[in-house]
Amino acid sequence: MASQQQVNPKKQQELQLQYTNYKNALQQLAQKIGDIEQEAEEHKLVIDTLEPLPEDRKCFRMVNGVLVERTVSDVLPSLKTNSDGLKQVLEELLKQYKTKQTELDSWKKKNNIQVVQP
């Protein structure tokens, strides 16, 4: 028992708080990534559905909670632009997640932290 290194309780609380903050940040990023992936998949599905249709065919689009009537040729370019934007945001969020994960791993090594699962 004497061989175990004793950590001052305040220091232990501080380390626990930092660890919790890292885990919460990672969880929030993962949630955002999941939301963006789902939205990108929905965009892809709509684009795949609209592409084979004639350009002058009517379609409806929700804009700020209002359903508006447009044609396929009006809607398709903006959907593709939105889809490309979502892909860029997704890539950026994935980079942030990896960076935060690496930061957590190095913090755990630096402070000699070992996670015990209950």
Short mmCIF file of N, CA, C and O in Angstrom, two decimals:
data_model
loop_
_atom_site.label_atom_id
_atom_site.label_comp_id
_atom_site.label_asym_id
_atom_site.label_seq_id
_atom_site.Cartn_x
_atom_site.Cartn_y
_atom_site.Cartn_z
N MET A 1 0.80 -1.18 0.00
CA MET A 1 0.00 0.00 0.00
C MET A 1 0.86 1.25 0.00
O MET A 1 0.48 2.24 -0.58
N ALA A 2 1.98 1.17 0.68
CA ALA A 2 2.85 2.34 0.75
C ALA A 2 3.50 2.62 -0.61
O ALA A 2 3.93 3.73 -0.86
N SER A 3 3.56 1.63 -1.49
CA SER A 3 4.19 1.82 -2.79
C SER A 3 3.31 2.63 -3.74
O SER A 3 3.81 3.19 -4.70
N GLN A 4 2.01 2.68 -3.46
CA GLN A 4 1.14 3.47 -4.32
C GLN A 4 1.37 4.95 -4.05
O GLN A 4 1.50 5.38 -2.91
N GLN A 5 1.39 5.70 -5.16
CA GLN A 5 1.62 7.13 -5.04
C GLN A 5 0.32 7.79 -4.62
O GLN A 5 -0.72 7.61 -5.26
N GLN A 6 0.35 8.54 -3.54
CA GLN A 6 -0.85 9.23 -3.06
C GLN A 6 -0.91 10.61 -3.71
O GLN A 6 0.07 11.33 -3.76
N VAL A 7 -2.09 10.94 -4.20
CA VAL A 7 -2.29 12.24 -4.84
C VAL A 7 -3.13 13.09 -3.91
O VAL A 7 -4.12 12.63 -3.34
N ASN A 8 -2.74 14.32 -3.76
CA ASN A 8 -3.46 15.25 -2.91
C ASN A 8 -4.90 15.37 -3.42
O ASN A 8 -5.13 15.43 -4.62
N PRO A 9 -5.90 15.35 -2.53
CA PRO A 9 -7.30 15.32 -2.94
C PRO A 9 -7.71 16.48 -3.86
O PRO A 9 -8.49 16.29 -4.78
N LYS A 10 -7.18 17.67 -3.63
CA LYS A 10 -7.50 18.80 -4.51
C LYS A 10 -6.98 18.56 -5.91
O LYS A 10 -7.66 18.83 -6.90
N LYS A 11 -5.77 18.07 -6.00
CA LYS A 11 -5.16 17.75 -7.29
C LYS A 11 -5.98 16.67 -7.99
O LYS A 11 -6.23 16.73 -9.19
N GLN A 12 -6.42 15.68 -7.22
CA GLN A 12 -7.20 14.59 -7.78
C GLN A 12 -8.54 15.12 -8.32
O GLN A 12 -8.96 14.75 -9.41
N GLN A 13 -9.18 16.02 -7.59
CA GLN A 13 -10.43 16.62 -8.04
C GLN A 13 -10.21 17.43 -9.32
O GLN A 13 -11.02 17.38 -10.25
N GLU A 14 -9.13 18.16 -9.35
CA GLU A 14 -8.81 18.99 -10.51
C GLU A 14 -8.58 18.11 -11.75
O GLU A 14 -9.10 18.40 -12.83
N LEU A 15 -7.85 17.02 -11.56
CA LEU A 15 -7.60 16.10 -12.67
C LEU A 15 -8.90 15.45 -13.13
O LEU A 15 -9.14 15.30 -14.34
N GLN A 16 -9.76 15.09 -12.19
CA GLN A 16 -11.04 14.49 -12.54
C GLN A 16 -11.89 15.47 -13.35
O GLN A 16 -12.53 15.10 -14.33
N LEU A 17 -11.89 16.73 -12.94
CA LEU A 17 -12.64 17.76 -13.65
C LEU A 17 -12.11 17.96 -15.07
O LEU A 17 -12.89 18.05 -16.03
N GLN A 18 -10.79 18.01 -15.20
CA GLN A 18 -10.19 18.16 -16.53
C GLN A 18 -10.55 16.97 -17.42
O GLN A 18 -10.88 17.15 -18.59
N TYR A 19 -10.49 15.78 -16.86
CA TYR A 19 -10.83 14.58 -17.63
C TYR A 19 -12.29 14.63 -18.08
O TYR A 19 -12.61 14.34 -19.24
N THR A 20 -13.16 15.02 -17.18
CA THR A 20 -14.58 15.13 -17.51
C THR A 20 -14.80 16.17 -18.61
O THR A 20 -15.60 15.94 -19.53
N ASN A 21 -14.09 17.27 -18.53
CA ASN A 21 -14.21 18.30 -19.57
C ASN A 21 -13.78 17.77 -20.94
O ASN A 21 -14.43 18.03 -21.95
N TYR A 22 -12.66 17.03 -20.97
CA TYR A 22 -12.20 16.44 -22.23
C TYR A 22 -13.25 15.48 -22.78
O TYR A 22 -13.58 15.51 -23.97
N LYS A 23 -13.77 14.61 -21.91
CA LYS A 23 -14.75 13.62 -22.36
C LYS A 23 -16.03 14.30 -22.87
O LYS A 23 -16.60 13.87 -23.87
N ASN A 24 -16.47 15.34 -22.18
CA ASN A 24 -17.67 16.06 -22.62
C ASN A 24 -17.45 16.73 -23.97
O ASN A 24 -18.33 16.70 -24.84
N ALA A 25 -16.27 17.33 -24.16
CA ALA A 25 -15.96 17.98 -25.44
C ALA A 25 -15.95 16.96 -26.56
O ALA A 25 -16.50 17.20 -27.65
N LEU A 26 -15.36 15.80 -26.30
CA LEU A 26 -15.33 14.73 -27.31
C LEU A 26 -16.74 14.23 -27.62
O LEU A 26 -17.08 13.98 -28.78
N GLN A 27 -17.55 14.11 -26.60
CA GLN A 27 -18.92 13.63 -26.79
C GLN A 27 -19.73 14.64 -27.61
O GLN A 27 -20.50 14.25 -28.50
N GLN A 28 -19.56 15.92 -27.34
CA GLN A 28 -20.27 16.96 -28.10
C GLN A 28 -19.84 16.95 -29.56
O GLN A 28 -20.68 17.06 -30.47
N LEU A 29 -18.54 16.82 -29.80
CA LEU A 29 -18.05 16.76 -31.18
C LEU A 29 -18.60 15.53 -31.90
O LEU A 29 -19.01 15.62 -33.06
N ALA A 30 -18.64 14.40 -31.20
CA ALA A 30 -19.16 13.18 -31.81
C ALA A 30 -20.64 13.35 -32.16
O ALA A 30 -21.10 12.89 -33.22
N GLN A 31 -21.39 14.02 -31.30
CA GLN A 31 -22.80 14.27 -31.56
C GLN A 31 -22.98 15.16 -32.80
O GLN A 31 -23.81 14.88 -33.66
N LYS A 32 -22.17 16.22 -32.88
CA LYS A 32 -22.24 17.11 -34.05
C LYS A 32 -21.89 16.36 -35.33
O LYS A 32 -22.54 16.54 -36.36
N ILE A 33 -20.87 15.52 -35.24
CA ILE A 33 -20.45 14.74 -36.41
C ILE A 33 -21.59 13.83 -36.85
O ILE A 33 -21.90 13.74 -38.05
N GLY A 34 -22.25 13.19 -35.91
CA GLY A 34 -23.38 12.32 -36.24
C GLY A 34 -24.52 13.09 -36.90
O GLY A 34 -25.10 12.63 -37.89
N ASP A 35 -24.82 14.27 -36.38
CA ASP A 35 -25.89 15.10 -36.95
C ASP A 35 -25.55 15.51 -38.38
O ASP A 35 -26.39 15.44 -39.28
N ILE A 36 -24.31 15.95 -38.59
CA ILE A 36 -23.89 16.41 -39.92
C ILE A 36 -23.89 15.23 -40.90
O ILE A 36 -24.30 15.37 -42.05
N GLU A 37 -23.42 14.06 -40.44
CA GLU A 37 -23.43 12.88 -41.32
C GLU A 37 -24.85 12.53 -41.74
O GLU A 37 -25.09 12.20 -42.90
N GLN A 38 -25.77 12.60 -40.81
CA GLN A 38 -27.17 12.29 -41.12
C GLN A 38 -27.73 13.30 -42.13
O GLN A 38 -28.39 12.92 -43.09
N GLU A 39 -27.46 14.57 -41.91
CA GLU A 39 -27.95 15.60 -42.82
C GLU A 39 -27.33 15.45 -44.21
O GLU A 39 -28.01 15.60 -45.23
N ALA A 40 -26.04 15.13 -44.27
CA ALA A 40 -25.37 14.92 -45.56
C ALA A 40 -25.98 13.72 -46.29
O ALA A 40 -26.16 13.76 -47.52
N GLU A 41 -26.30 12.68 -45.55
CA GLU A 41 -26.92 11.49 -46.15
C GLU A 41 -28.30 11.82 -46.70
O GLU A 41 -28.66 11.36 -47.79
N GLU A 42 -29.06 12.65 -45.98
CA GLU A 42 -30.37 13.07 -46.47
C GLU A 42 -30.24 13.88 -47.76
O GLU A 42 -31.01 13.70 -48.70
N HIS A 43 -29.26 14.79 -47.79
CA HIS A 43 -29.02 15.58 -49.00
C HIS A 43 -28.69 14.66 -50.18
O HIS A 43 -29.20 14.85 -51.29
N LYS A 44 -27.82 13.68 -49.92
CA LYS A 44 -27.42 12.76 -50.98
C LYS A 44 -28.63 12.00 -51.51
O LYS A 44 -28.79 11.83 -52.73
N LEU A 45 -29.49 11.55 -50.61
CA LEU A 45 -30.68 10.81 -51.01
C LEU A 45 -31.60 11.67 -51.90
O LEU A 45 -32.08 11.20 -52.94
N VAL A 46 -31.80 12.92 -51.52
CA VAL A 46 -32.65 13.81 -52.30
C VAL A 46 -32.01 14.11 -53.66
O VAL A 46 -32.69 14.09 -54.70
N ILE A 47 -30.72 14.35 -53.67
CA ILE A 47 -30.01 14.62 -54.94
C ILE A 47 -30.13 13.42 -55.86
O ILE A 47 -30.44 13.57 -57.06
N ASP A 48 -29.89 12.23 -55.33
CA ASP A 48 -30.00 11.01 -56.15
C ASP A 48 -31.42 10.81 -56.68
O ASP A 48 -31.60 10.26 -57.77
N THR A 49 -32.41 11.24 -55.93
CA THR A 49 -33.80 11.11 -56.36
C THR A 49 -34.13 12.13 -57.45
O THR A 49 -34.85 11.81 -58.41
N LEU A 50 -33.62 13.35 -57.32
CA LEU A 50 -33.97 14.42 -58.25
C LEU A 50 -33.19 14.39 -59.57
O LEU A 50 -33.69 14.85 -60.59
N GLU A 51 -31.96 13.88 -59.54
CA GLU A 51 -31.12 13.95 -60.74
C GLU A 51 -31.74 13.31 -61.99
O GLU A 51 -31.64 13.89 -63.07
N PRO A 52 -32.37 12.15 -61.90
CA PRO A 52 -32.91 11.56 -63.14
C PRO A 52 -34.20 12.22 -63.64
O PRO A 52 -34.63 11.95 -64.76
N LEU A 53 -34.78 13.10 -62.85
CA LEU A 53 -36.05 13.72 -63.23
C LEU A 53 -35.85 14.84 -64.23
O LEU A 53 -34.79 15.47 -64.28
N PRO A 54 -36.90 15.15 -65.04
CA PRO A 54 -36.81 16.28 -65.97
C PRO A 54 -36.61 17.59 -65.19
O PRO A 54 -37.16 17.76 -64.10
N GLU A 55 -35.85 18.51 -65.78
CA GLU A 55 -35.51 19.75 -65.08
C GLU A 55 -36.71 20.66 -64.84
O GLU A 55 -36.69 21.47 -63.93
N ASP A 56 -37.74 20.54 -65.67
CA ASP A 56 -38.89 21.43 -65.50
C ASP A 56 -39.97 20.84 -64.58
O ASP A 56 -41.02 21.45 -64.38
N ARG A 57 -39.70 19.70 -63.99
CA ARG A 57 -40.67 19.07 -63.09
C ARG A 57 -40.78 19.85 -61.78
O ARG A 57 -39.79 20.34 -61.25
N LYS A 58 -41.99 19.94 -61.27
CA LYS A 58 -42.23 20.64 -60.00
C LYS A 58 -41.66 19.82 -58.85
O LYS A 58 -41.73 18.59 -58.85
N CYS A 59 -41.14 20.54 -57.89
CA CYS A 59 -40.75 19.91 -56.63
C CYS A 59 -40.96 20.93 -55.52
O CYS A 59 -41.11 22.12 -55.79
N PHE A 60 -40.97 20.47 -54.31
CA PHE A 60 -41.21 21.35 -53.18
C PHE A 60 -40.01 21.31 -52.25
O PHE A 60 -39.38 20.26 -52.07
N ARG A 61 -39.74 22.47 -51.66
CA ARG A 61 -38.58 22.58 -50.79
C ARG A 61 -38.97 23.38 -49.56
O ARG A 61 -39.67 24.38 -49.66
N MET A 62 -38.49 22.94 -48.41
CA MET A 62 -38.76 23.65 -47.17
C MET A 62 -37.70 24.73 -46.98
O MET A 62 -36.50 24.43 -46.95
N VAL A 63 -38.14 25.98 -46.89
CA VAL A 63 -37.23 27.10 -46.67
C VAL A 63 -37.71 27.84 -45.43
O VAL A 63 -38.79 28.43 -45.44
N ASN A 64 -36.91 27.80 -44.38
CA ASN A 64 -37.26 28.46 -43.11
C ASN A 64 -38.66 28.10 -42.63
O ASN A 64 -39.43 28.96 -42.23
N GLY A 65 -39.01 26.84 -42.72
CA GLY A 65 -40.30 26.38 -42.23
C GLY A 65 -41.46 26.59 -43.19
O GLY A 65 -42.60 26.30 -42.87
N VAL A 66 -41.18 27.12 -44.38
CA VAL A 66 -42.22 27.36 -45.38
C VAL A 66 -41.96 26.46 -46.58
O VAL A 66 -40.86 26.43 -47.12
N LEU A 67 -42.99 25.74 -47.01
CA LEU A 67 -42.87 24.87 -48.17
C LEU A 67 -43.06 25.71 -49.43
O LEU A 67 -44.09 26.35 -49.61
N VAL A 68 -42.04 25.73 -50.29
CA VAL A 68 -42.12 26.53 -51.52
C VAL A 68 -42.05 25.63 -52.74
O VAL A 68 -41.39 24.59 -52.71
N GLU A 69 -42.74 26.04 -53.78
CA GLU A 69 -42.75 25.26 -55.02
C GLU A 69 -41.65 25.78 -55.93
O GLU A 69 -41.52 26.98 -56.17
N ARG A 70 -40.85 24.87 -56.44
CA ARG A 70 -39.75 25.20 -57.35
C ARG A 70 -39.71 24.13 -58.44
O ARG A 70 -40.52 23.22 -58.45
N THR A 71 -38.73 24.25 -59.31
CA THR A 71 -38.50 23.20 -60.30
C THR A 71 -37.22 22.47 -59.91
O THR A 71 -36.41 22.99 -59.13
N VAL A 72 -37.03 21.31 -60.47
CA VAL A 72 -35.83 20.52 -60.18
C VAL A 72 -34.58 21.31 -60.54
O VAL A 72 -33.59 21.31 -59.80
N SER A 73 -34.62 22.05 -61.65
CA SER A 73 -33.44 22.82 -62.08
C SER A 73 -33.11 23.94 -61.10
O SER A 73 -31.96 24.36 -61.00
N ASP A 74 -34.11 24.45 -60.36
CA ASP A 74 -33.85 25.48 -59.34
C ASP A 74 -33.27 24.89 -58.06
O ASP A 74 -32.40 25.50 -57.43
N VAL A 75 -33.75 23.73 -57.70
CA VAL A 75 -33.41 23.15 -56.40
C VAL A 75 -32.09 22.38 -56.41
O VAL A 75 -31.30 22.46 -55.47
N LEU A 76 -31.82 21.66 -57.49
CA LEU A 76 -30.66 20.77 -57.54
C LEU A 76 -29.32 21.48 -57.30
O LEU A 76 -28.52 20.99 -56.48
N PRO A 77 -29.05 22.62 -57.94
CA PRO A 77 -27.75 23.27 -57.68
C PRO A 77 -27.56 23.69 -56.21
O PRO A 77 -26.47 23.51 -55.65
N SER A 78 -28.60 24.21 -55.59
CA SER A 78 -28.45 24.62 -54.19
C SER A 78 -28.29 23.41 -53.27
O SER A 78 -27.55 23.47 -52.29
N LEU A 79 -28.94 22.30 -53.61
CA LEU A 79 -28.76 21.09 -52.82
C LEU A 79 -27.32 20.58 -52.92
O LEU A 79 -26.73 20.15 -51.92
N LYS A 80 -26.77 20.64 -54.12
CA LYS A 80 -25.38 20.18 -54.30
C LYS A 80 -24.42 21.08 -53.55
O LYS A 80 -23.46 20.61 -52.93
N THR A 81 -24.67 22.39 -53.58
CA THR A 81 -23.82 23.34 -52.85
C THR A 81 -23.90 23.06 -51.34
O THR A 81 -22.87 23.03 -50.66
N ASN A 82 -25.12 22.87 -50.84
CA ASN A 82 -25.29 22.56 -49.42
C ASN A 82 -24.59 21.25 -49.05
O ASN A 82 -23.97 21.15 -47.99
N SER A 83 -24.71 20.27 -49.91
CA SER A 83 -24.09 18.98 -49.65
C SER A 83 -22.56 19.10 -49.59
O SER A 83 -21.93 18.52 -48.70
N ASP A 84 -22.00 19.87 -50.51
CA ASP A 84 -20.55 20.09 -50.49
C ASP A 84 -20.12 20.82 -49.22
O ASP A 84 -19.10 20.49 -48.61
N GLY A 85 -20.92 21.79 -48.80
CA GLY A 85 -20.63 22.52 -47.57
C GLY A 85 -20.67 21.61 -46.35
O GLY A 85 -19.83 21.70 -45.46
N LEU A 86 -21.64 20.71 -46.33
CA LEU A 86 -21.75 19.77 -45.22
C LEU A 86 -20.54 18.84 -45.17
O LEU A 86 -20.04 18.52 -44.08
N LYS A 87 -20.06 18.44 -46.34
CA LYS A 87 -18.87 17.57 -46.38
C LYS A 87 -17.66 18.28 -45.81
O LYS A 87 -16.86 17.70 -45.08
N GLN A 88 -17.52 19.57 -46.15
CA GLN A 88 -16.39 20.35 -45.63
C GLN A 88 -16.48 20.51 -44.11
O GLN A 88 -15.49 20.37 -43.40
N VAL A 89 -17.68 20.80 -43.62
CA VAL A 89 -17.88 20.94 -42.18
C VAL A 89 -17.58 19.62 -41.48
O VAL A 89 -16.93 19.59 -40.43
N LEU A 90 -18.01 18.53 -42.08
CA LEU A 90 -17.76 17.21 -41.51
C LEU A 90 -16.26 16.92 -41.42
O LEU A 90 -15.78 16.43 -40.38
N GLU A 91 -15.53 17.23 -42.47
CA GLU A 91 -14.08 17.03 -42.46
C GLU A 91 -13.43 17.85 -41.34
O GLU A 91 -12.54 17.36 -40.64
N GLU A 92 -13.87 19.09 -41.19
CA GLU A 92 -13.32 19.97 -40.17
C GLU A 92 -13.63 19.43 -38.76
O GLU A 92 -12.76 19.42 -37.89
N LEU A 93 -14.85 18.96 -38.56
CA LEU A 93 -15.21 18.40 -37.26
C LEU A 93 -14.41 17.14 -36.95
O LEU A 93 -14.02 16.90 -35.81
N LEU A 94 -14.18 16.31 -37.96
CA LEU A 94 -13.37 15.10 -37.76
C LEU A 94 -11.95 15.46 -37.36
O LEU A 94 -11.35 14.82 -36.49
N LYS A 95 -11.39 16.51 -38.00
CA LYS A 95 -10.04 16.96 -37.62
C LYS A 95 -10.03 17.44 -36.17
O LYS A 95 -9.11 17.12 -35.42
N GLN A 96 -11.06 18.21 -35.80
CA GLN A 96 -11.14 18.71 -34.42
C GLN A 96 -11.24 17.55 -33.44
O GLN A 96 -10.62 17.58 -32.37
N TYR A 97 -12.02 16.53 -33.79
CA TYR A 97 -12.19 15.37 -32.91
C TYR A 97 -10.85 14.66 -32.72
O TYR A 97 -10.47 14.32 -31.59
N LYS A 98 -10.15 14.43 -33.82
CA LYS A 98 -8.85 13.75 -33.73
C LYS A 98 -7.86 14.56 -32.91
O LYS A 98 -7.10 14.01 -32.10
N THR A 99 -7.86 15.88 -33.11
CA THR A 99 -6.97 16.75 -32.35
C THR A 99 -7.29 16.67 -30.86
O THR A 99 -6.38 16.54 -30.03
N LYS A 100 -8.56 16.75 -30.52
CA LYS A 100 -8.98 16.70 -29.11
C LYS A 100 -8.65 15.34 -28.50
O LYS A 100 -8.22 15.26 -27.35
N GLN A 101 -8.82 14.27 -29.28
CA GLN A 101 -8.50 12.93 -28.78
C GLN A 101 -7.01 12.80 -28.51
O GLN A 101 -6.59 12.27 -27.49
N THR A 102 -6.19 13.32 -29.43
CA THR A 102 -4.74 13.30 -29.26
C THR A 102 -4.34 14.13 -28.04
O THR A 102 -3.47 13.72 -27.25
N GLU A 103 -4.99 15.27 -27.87
CA GLU A 103 -4.74 16.14 -26.73
C GLU A 103 -5.06 15.40 -25.43
O GLU A 103 -4.29 15.47 -24.46
N LEU A 104 -6.17 14.70 -25.40
CA LEU A 104 -6.57 13.93 -24.21
C LEU A 104 -5.55 12.82 -23.92
O LEU A 104 -5.14 12.64 -22.77
N ASP A 105 -5.14 12.11 -24.97
CA ASP A 105 -4.17 11.04 -24.77
C ASP A 105 -2.84 11.55 -24.21
O ASP A 105 -2.28 10.96 -23.29
N SER A 106 -2.36 12.67 -24.76
CA SER A 106 -1.10 13.22 -24.25
C SER A 106 -1.27 13.76 -22.83
O SER A 106 -0.37 13.63 -22.00
N TRP A 107 -2.43 14.33 -22.53
CA TRP A 107 -2.71 14.81 -21.17
C TRP A 107 -2.71 13.64 -20.19
O TRP A 107 -2.17 13.74 -19.09
N LYS A 108 -3.32 12.51 -20.60
CA LYS A 108 -3.35 11.34 -19.72
C LYS A 108 -1.93 10.82 -19.47
O LYS A 108 -1.59 10.44 -18.35
N LYS A 109 -1.09 10.81 -20.51
CA LYS A 109 0.29 10.35 -20.33
C LYS A 109 1.05 11.29 -19.41
O LYS A 109 1.77 10.85 -18.51
N LYS A 110 0.91 12.59 -19.65
CA LYS A 110 1.63 13.60 -18.88
C LYS A 110 1.29 13.51 -17.40
O LYS A 110 2.16 13.64 -16.55
N ASN A 111 0.01 13.29 -17.09
CA ASN A 111 -0.44 13.25 -15.71
C ASN A 111 -0.53 11.83 -15.15
O ASN A 111 -1.04 11.63 -14.05
N ASN A 112 -0.06 10.86 -15.93
CA ASN A 112 -0.06 9.46 -15.51
C ASN A 112 -1.46 9.01 -15.08
O ASN A 112 -1.67 8.48 -14.00
N ILE A 113 -2.42 9.27 -15.96
CA ILE A 113 -3.82 8.95 -15.69
C ILE A 113 -4.16 7.58 -16.27
O ILE A 113 -3.86 7.30 -17.42
N GLN A 114 -4.79 6.77 -15.46
CA GLN A 114 -5.31 5.49 -15.93
C GLN A 114 -6.79 5.46 -15.62
O GLN A 114 -7.21 5.68 -14.49
N VAL A 115 -7.59 5.20 -16.65
CA VAL A 115 -9.04 5.21 -16.50
C VAL A 115 -9.49 3.83 -16.02
O VAL A 115 -9.14 2.82 -16.63
N VAL A 116 -10.25 3.84 -14.95
CA VAL A 116 -10.79 2.60 -14.41
C VAL A 116 -12.28 2.58 -14.71
O VAL A 116 -13.01 3.47 -14.30
N GLN A 117 -12.71 1.59 -15.46
CA GLN A 117 -14.14 1.47 -15.80
C GLN A 117 -14.87 0.81 -14.63
O GLN A 117 -14.42 -0.21 -14.13
N PRO A 118 -16.00 1.37 -14.21
CA PRO A 118 -16.74 0.78 -13.07
C PRO A 118 -17.39 -0.52 -13.44
O PRO A 118 -17.66 -0.84 -14.53
#
